[in-house]
Short mmCIF file of C-alpha atoms in Angstrom, two decimals:
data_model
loop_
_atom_site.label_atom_id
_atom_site.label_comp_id
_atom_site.label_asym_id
_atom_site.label_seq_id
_atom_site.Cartn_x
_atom_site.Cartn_y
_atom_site.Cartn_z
CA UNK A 1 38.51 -46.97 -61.06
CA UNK A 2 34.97 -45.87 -60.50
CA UNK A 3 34.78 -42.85 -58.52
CA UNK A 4 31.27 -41.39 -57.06
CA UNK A 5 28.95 -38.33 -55.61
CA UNK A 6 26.47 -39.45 -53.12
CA UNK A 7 23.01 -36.79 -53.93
CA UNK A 8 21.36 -34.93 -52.88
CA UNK A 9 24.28 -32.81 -51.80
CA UNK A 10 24.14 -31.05 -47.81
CA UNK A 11 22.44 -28.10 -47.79
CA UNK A 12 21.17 -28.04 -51.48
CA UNK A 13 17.95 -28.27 -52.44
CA UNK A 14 17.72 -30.92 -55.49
CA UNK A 15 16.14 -27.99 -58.01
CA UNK A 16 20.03 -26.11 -57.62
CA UNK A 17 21.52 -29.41 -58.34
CA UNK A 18 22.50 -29.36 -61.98
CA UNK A 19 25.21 -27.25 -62.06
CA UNK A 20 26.97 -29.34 -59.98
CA UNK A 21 25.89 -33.04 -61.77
CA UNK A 22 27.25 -31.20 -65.07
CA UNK A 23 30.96 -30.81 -63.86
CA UNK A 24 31.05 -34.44 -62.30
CA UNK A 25 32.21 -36.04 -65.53
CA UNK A 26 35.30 -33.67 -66.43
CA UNK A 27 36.05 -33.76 -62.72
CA UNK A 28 36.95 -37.80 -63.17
CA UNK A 29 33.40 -38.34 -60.97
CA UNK A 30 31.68 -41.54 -63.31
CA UNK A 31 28.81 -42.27 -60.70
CA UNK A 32 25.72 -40.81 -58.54
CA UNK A 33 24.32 -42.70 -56.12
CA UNK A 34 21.79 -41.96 -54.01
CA UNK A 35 20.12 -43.56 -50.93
CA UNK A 36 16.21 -43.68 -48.77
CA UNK A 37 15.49 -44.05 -45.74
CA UNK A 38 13.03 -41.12 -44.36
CA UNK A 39 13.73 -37.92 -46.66
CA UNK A 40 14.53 -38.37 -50.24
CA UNK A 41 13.35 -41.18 -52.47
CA UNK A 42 16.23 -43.20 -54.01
CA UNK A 43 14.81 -42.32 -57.80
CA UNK A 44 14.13 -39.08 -58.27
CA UNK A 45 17.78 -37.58 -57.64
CA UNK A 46 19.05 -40.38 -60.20
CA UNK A 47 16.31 -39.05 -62.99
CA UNK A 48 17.21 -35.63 -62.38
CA UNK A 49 21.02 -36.63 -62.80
CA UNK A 50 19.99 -38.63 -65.70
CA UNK A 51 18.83 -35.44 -67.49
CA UNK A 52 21.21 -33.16 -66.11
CA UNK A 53 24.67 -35.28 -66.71
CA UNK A 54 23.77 -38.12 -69.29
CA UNK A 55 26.48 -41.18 -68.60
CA UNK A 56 27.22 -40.94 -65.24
CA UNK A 57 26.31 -44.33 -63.68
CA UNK A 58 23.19 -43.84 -61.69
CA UNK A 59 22.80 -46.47 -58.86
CA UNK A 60 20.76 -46.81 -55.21
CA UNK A 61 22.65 -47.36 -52.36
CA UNK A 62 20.51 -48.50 -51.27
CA UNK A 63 16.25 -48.49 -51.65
CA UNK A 64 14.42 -51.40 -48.77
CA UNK A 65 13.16 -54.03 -50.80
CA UNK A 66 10.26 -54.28 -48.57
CA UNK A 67 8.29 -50.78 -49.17
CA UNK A 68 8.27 -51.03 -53.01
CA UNK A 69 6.37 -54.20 -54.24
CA UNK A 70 9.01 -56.09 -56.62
CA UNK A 71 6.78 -55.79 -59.76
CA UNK A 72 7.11 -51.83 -59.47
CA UNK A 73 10.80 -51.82 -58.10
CA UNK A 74 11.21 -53.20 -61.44
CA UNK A 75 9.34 -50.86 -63.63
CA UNK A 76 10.95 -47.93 -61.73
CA UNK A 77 14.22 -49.12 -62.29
CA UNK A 78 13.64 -49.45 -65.53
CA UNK A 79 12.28 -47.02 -66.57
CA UNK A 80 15.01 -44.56 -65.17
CA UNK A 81 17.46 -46.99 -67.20
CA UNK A 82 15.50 -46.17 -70.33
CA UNK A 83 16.00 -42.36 -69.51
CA UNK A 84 19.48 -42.76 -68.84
CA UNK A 85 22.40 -42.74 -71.32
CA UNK A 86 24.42 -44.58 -68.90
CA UNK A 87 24.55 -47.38 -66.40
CA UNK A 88 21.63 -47.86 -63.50
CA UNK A 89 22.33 -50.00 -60.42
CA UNK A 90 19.74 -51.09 -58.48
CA UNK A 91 20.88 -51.64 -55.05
CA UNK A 92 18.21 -53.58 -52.45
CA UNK A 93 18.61 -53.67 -49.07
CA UNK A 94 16.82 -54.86 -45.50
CA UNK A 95 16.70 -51.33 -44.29
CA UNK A 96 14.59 -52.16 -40.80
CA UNK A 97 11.91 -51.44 -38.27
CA UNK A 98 12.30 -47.54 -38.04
CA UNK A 99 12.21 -47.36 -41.51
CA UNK A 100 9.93 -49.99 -42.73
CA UNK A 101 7.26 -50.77 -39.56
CA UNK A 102 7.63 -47.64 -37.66
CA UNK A 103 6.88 -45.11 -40.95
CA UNK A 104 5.50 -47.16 -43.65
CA UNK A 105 3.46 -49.87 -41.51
CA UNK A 106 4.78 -52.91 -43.57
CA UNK A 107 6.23 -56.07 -41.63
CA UNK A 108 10.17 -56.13 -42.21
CA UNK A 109 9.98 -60.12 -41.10
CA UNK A 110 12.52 -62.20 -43.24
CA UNK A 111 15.00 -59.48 -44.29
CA UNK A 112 17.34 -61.92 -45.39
CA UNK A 113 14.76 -64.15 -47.72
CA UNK A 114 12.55 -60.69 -49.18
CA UNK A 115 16.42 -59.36 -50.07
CA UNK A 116 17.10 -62.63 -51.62
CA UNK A 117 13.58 -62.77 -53.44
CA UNK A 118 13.71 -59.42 -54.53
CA UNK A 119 17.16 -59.95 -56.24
CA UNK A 120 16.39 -62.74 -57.93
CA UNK A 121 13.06 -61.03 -59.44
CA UNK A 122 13.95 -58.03 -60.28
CA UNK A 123 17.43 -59.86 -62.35
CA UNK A 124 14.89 -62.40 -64.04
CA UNK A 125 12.60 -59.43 -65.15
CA UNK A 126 15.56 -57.71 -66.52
CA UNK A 127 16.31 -60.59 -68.58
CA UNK A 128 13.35 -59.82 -69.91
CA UNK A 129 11.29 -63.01 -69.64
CA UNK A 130 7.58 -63.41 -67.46
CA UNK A 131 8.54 -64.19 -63.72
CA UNK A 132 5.96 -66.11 -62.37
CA UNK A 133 6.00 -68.77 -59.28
CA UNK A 134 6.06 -68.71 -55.46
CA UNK A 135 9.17 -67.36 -53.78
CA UNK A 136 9.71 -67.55 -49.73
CA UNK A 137 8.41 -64.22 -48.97
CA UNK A 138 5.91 -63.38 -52.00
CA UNK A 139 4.19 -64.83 -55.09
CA UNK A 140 4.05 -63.33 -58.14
CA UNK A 141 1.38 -64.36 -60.77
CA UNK A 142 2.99 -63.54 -64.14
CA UNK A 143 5.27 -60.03 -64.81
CA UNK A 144 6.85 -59.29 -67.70
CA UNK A 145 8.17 -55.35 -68.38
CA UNK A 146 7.29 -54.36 -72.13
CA UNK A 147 10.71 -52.91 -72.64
CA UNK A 148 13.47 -53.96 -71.14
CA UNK A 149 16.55 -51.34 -71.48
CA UNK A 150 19.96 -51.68 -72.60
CA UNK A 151 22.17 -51.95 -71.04
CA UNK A 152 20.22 -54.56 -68.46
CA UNK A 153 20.06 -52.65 -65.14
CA UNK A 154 22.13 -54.14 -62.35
CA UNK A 155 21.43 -55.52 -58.95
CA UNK A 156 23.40 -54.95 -56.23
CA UNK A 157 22.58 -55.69 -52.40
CA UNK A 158 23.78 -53.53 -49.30
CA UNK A 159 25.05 -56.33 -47.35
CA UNK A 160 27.10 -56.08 -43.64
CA UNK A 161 27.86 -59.50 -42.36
CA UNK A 162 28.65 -62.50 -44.15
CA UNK A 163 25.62 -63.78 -44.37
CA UNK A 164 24.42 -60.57 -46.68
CA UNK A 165 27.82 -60.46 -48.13
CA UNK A 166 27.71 -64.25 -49.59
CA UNK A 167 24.07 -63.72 -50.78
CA UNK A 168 25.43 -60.56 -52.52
CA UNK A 169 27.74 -62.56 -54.13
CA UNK A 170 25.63 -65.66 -55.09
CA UNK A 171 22.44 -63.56 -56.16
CA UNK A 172 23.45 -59.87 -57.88
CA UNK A 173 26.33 -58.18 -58.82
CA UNK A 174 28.08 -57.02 -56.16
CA UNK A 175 27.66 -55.40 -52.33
CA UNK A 176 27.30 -52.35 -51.14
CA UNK A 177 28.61 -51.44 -47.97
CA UNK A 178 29.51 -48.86 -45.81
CA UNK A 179 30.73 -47.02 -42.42
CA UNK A 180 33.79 -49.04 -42.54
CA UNK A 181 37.41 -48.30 -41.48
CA UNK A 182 39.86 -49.58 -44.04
CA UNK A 183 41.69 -51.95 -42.24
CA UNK A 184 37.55 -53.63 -42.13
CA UNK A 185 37.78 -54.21 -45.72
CA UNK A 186 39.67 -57.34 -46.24
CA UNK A 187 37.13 -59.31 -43.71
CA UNK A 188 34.49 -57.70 -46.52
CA UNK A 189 36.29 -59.38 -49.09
CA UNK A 190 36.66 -62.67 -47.88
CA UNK A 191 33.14 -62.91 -46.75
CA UNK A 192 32.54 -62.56 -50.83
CA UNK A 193 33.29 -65.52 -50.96
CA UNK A 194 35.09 -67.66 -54.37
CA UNK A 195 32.55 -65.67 -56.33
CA UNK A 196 34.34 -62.42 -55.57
CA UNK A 197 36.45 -61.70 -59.08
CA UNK A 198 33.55 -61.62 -60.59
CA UNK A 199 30.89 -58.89 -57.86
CA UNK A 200 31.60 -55.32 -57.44
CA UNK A 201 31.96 -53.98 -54.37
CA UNK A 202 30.77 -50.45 -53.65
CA UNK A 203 31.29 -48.05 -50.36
CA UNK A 204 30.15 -44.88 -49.54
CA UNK A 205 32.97 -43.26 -47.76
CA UNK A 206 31.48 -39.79 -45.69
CA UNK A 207 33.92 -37.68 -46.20
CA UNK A 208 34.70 -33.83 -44.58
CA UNK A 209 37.32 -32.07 -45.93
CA UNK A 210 38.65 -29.93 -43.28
CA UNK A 211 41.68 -29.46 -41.32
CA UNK A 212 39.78 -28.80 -38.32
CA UNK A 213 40.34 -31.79 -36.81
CA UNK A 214 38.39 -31.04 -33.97
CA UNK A 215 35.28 -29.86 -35.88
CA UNK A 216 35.54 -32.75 -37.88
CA UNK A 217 35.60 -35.04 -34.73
CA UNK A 218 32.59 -33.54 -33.16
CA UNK A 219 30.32 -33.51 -36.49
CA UNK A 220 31.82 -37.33 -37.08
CA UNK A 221 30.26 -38.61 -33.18
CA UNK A 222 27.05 -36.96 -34.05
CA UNK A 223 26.69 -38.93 -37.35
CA UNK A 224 28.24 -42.10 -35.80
CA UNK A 225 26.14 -42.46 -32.60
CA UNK A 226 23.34 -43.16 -33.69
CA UNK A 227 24.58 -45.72 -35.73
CA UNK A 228 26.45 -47.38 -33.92
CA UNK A 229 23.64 -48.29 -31.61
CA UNK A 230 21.61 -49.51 -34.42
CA UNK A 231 20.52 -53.01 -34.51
CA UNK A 232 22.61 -53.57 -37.53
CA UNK A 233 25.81 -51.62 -37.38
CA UNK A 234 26.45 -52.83 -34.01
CA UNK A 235 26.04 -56.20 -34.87
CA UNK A 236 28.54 -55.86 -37.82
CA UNK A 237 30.93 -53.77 -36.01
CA UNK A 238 30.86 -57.11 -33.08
CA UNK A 239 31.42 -59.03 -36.06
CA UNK A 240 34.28 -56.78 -37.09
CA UNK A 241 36.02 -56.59 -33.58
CA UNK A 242 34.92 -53.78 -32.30
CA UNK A 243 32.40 -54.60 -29.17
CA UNK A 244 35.11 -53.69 -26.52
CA UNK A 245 35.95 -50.74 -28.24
CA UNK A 246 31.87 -49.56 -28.28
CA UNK A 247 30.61 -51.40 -25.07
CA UNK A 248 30.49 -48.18 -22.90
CA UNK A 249 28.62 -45.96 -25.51
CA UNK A 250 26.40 -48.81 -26.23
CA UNK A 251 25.42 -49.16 -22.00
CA UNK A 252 25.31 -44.86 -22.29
CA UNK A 253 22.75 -45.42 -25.15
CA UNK A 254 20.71 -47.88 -23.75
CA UNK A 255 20.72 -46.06 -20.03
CA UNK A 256 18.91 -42.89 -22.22
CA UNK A 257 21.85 -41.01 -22.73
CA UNK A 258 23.23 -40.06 -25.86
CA UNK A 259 25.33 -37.65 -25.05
CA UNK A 260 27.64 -39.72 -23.28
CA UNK A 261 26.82 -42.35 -25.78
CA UNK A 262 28.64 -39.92 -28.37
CA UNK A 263 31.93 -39.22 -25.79
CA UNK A 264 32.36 -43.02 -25.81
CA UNK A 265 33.41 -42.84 -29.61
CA UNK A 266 36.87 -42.16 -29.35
CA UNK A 267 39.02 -40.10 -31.84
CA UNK A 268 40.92 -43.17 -33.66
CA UNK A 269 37.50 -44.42 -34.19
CA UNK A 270 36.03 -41.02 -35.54
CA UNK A 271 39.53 -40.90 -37.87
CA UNK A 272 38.83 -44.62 -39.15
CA UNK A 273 35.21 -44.05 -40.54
CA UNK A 274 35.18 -40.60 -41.08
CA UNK A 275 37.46 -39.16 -43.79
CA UNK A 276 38.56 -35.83 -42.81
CA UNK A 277 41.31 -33.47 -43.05
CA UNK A 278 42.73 -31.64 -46.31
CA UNK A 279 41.71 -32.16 -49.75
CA UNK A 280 45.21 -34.56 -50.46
CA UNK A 281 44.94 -36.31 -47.22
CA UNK A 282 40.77 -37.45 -47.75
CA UNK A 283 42.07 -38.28 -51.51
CA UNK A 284 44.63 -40.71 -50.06
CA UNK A 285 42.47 -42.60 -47.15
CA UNK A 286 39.86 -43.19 -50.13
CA UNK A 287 43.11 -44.33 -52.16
CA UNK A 288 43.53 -46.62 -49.20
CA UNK A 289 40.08 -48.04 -49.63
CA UNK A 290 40.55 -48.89 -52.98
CA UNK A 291 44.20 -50.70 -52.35
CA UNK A 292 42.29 -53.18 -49.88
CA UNK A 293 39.38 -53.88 -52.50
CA UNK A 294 37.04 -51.76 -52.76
CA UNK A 295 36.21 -50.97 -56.41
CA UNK A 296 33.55 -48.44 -56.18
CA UNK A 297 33.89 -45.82 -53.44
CA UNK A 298 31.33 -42.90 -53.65
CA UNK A 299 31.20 -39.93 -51.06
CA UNK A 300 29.35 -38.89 -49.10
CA UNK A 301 30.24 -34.97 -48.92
CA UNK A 302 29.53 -33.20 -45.39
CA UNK A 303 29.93 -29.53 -44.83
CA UNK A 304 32.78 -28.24 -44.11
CA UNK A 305 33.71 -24.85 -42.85
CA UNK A 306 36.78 -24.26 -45.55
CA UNK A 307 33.93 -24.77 -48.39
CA UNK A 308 30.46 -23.35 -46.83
CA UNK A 309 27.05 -24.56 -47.82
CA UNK A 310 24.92 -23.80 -50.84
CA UNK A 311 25.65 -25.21 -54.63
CA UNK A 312 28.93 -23.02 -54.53
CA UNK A 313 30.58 -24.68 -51.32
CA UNK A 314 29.31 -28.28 -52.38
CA UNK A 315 31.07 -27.70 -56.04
CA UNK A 316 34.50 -26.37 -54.32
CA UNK A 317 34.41 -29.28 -52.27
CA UNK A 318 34.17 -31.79 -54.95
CA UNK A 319 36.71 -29.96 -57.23
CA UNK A 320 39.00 -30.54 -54.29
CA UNK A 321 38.53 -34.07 -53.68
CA UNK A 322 38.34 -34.71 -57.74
CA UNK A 323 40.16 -37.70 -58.83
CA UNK A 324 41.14 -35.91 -61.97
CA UNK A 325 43.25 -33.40 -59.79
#
């Protein structure tokens, strides 16, 4: 089983990183992931991990494929697999207005066909032959990268619905998914599609480990609200079952409130897609993940008050929650 760190780590600034990226392996940690949306880039972390902990998998969970032409999506991926002693994922994604029109000023028209596109570049240029030709949402006139590394980096796509999830499957290597209860996972699966034996499929699991249930409850509706009303998530928690469960917090955010927005989310919910509670109990709700098909989980630490903040707390917490333990 693969078993990953989402960077850069709450509350630590990515220069006090690598004495926490060098205990990963022995810990039973194989991967890093990282993601970008509006603070950190999805690259740097991974080089800094790449020099730090050589062989750790290094992957993006995910980078837009719309604010990095493909041509240099390509060369940056590559080039941090050339760095790297170990696998690099290169996980593409929609993203979507806030992050792509609102503070980058590029047109996020066509997620699903520039996702597609993108996929199907970037694995052509890693087979190391010239890409040239019209696709739906670009044209390229002739790229080739000089050096292609070895191992051949991998594309993955963050996919939600099935739509997503079957192009994951039919174009790249596997899915990437995430704020998902368990019991959400089969539907994941199936939408695979027959092509599933043969994808990954990767979650980031946010994970507190407290037993302050309460804290844990509060932090988990002021990381979920906002999602929840996004564009997206909603639309694949409907698809999942969910809209009676979120209608009144969805009518609270819409009406301008957000505070009543957040009551909406009740506990269960907060317990199904937030891990939480003591070190063995988190370790055995990711466990659960796994059992229903997910191959990949990574976490996504968030303070807690047992561990504190700083390099120190974030290390403590990830002994805890070591699968080597």
């Amino acid at each position: 089983m693969r078993y990953g760190v989402n960077i850069p780590l709450p509350g630590v600034p990515l220069s006090d990183h690598a004495p926490v990226l060098r205990e990963l392996p022995g810990l039973g940690y194989t991967d890093v992931w990282t993601g970008e949306a509006a603070g950190h880039d999805g690259f740097t972390p991974l080089a800094l991990a790449a020099a730090w902990a050589p062989g750790l998998r290094l992957g993006t969970a995910v980078v837009p494929a719309f604010t990095r032409g493909p041509a240099l999506l390509a060369m940056t991926a590559a080039t941090l697999a050339e760095a790297a002693r170990g696998e690099v994922v290169v996980g593409i994604g929609s993203s979507g207005p806030p992050f792509v029109d609102r503070i980058n000023g590029i047109s996020s028209a066509e997620p699903y066909r520039r996702v597609r596109d993108t996929a199907r570049f970037l694995r052509r240029a890693f087979d190391g032959g010239t890409v040239r030709g019209r696709f739906d949402s670009f044209t390229i006139d002739g790229f080739r990268l000089p050096h292609v590394p070895r191992p051949r980096p991998r594309v993955m796509v963050g996919a939600l619905r099935p739509g997503m999830l079957r192009l994951a499957a039919r174009e790249s290597d596997g899915a990437i998914t995430n704020f998902l209860a368990v019991q959400d996972v089969p539907a994941v699966v199936d939408a695979l599609g027959p092509e599933r034996p043969d994808k990954e499929l990767v979650a980031r699991l946010y994970v507190c480990p407290t037993r302050d249930r309460d804290y844990a409850r509060r932090l988990g509706r002021r990381l979920l609200v906002g999602i929840l009303n996004a564009r997206t998530y909603a639309a694949f928690h409907t698809w999942l079952g969910r809209a009676d469960v979120l209608r009144t917090g969805w009518r609270a955010w819409a009406e301008g409130d957000p505070e009543r927005a957040a009551a909406a989310i009740s506990d269960e919910l907060v317990d199904d897609l937030l891990i939480h509670g003591d070190p063995e109990e988190c370790r055995a709700h990711i466990a659960r993940f796994v059992a229903a098909g997910v191959d990949a989980p990574f976490l996504h630490l968030l303070p807690a008050p047992e561990t504190g903040g700083g390099p120190r707390g974030a290390l403590s917490a990830l002994r805890a929650l070591a699968p080597a333990r």
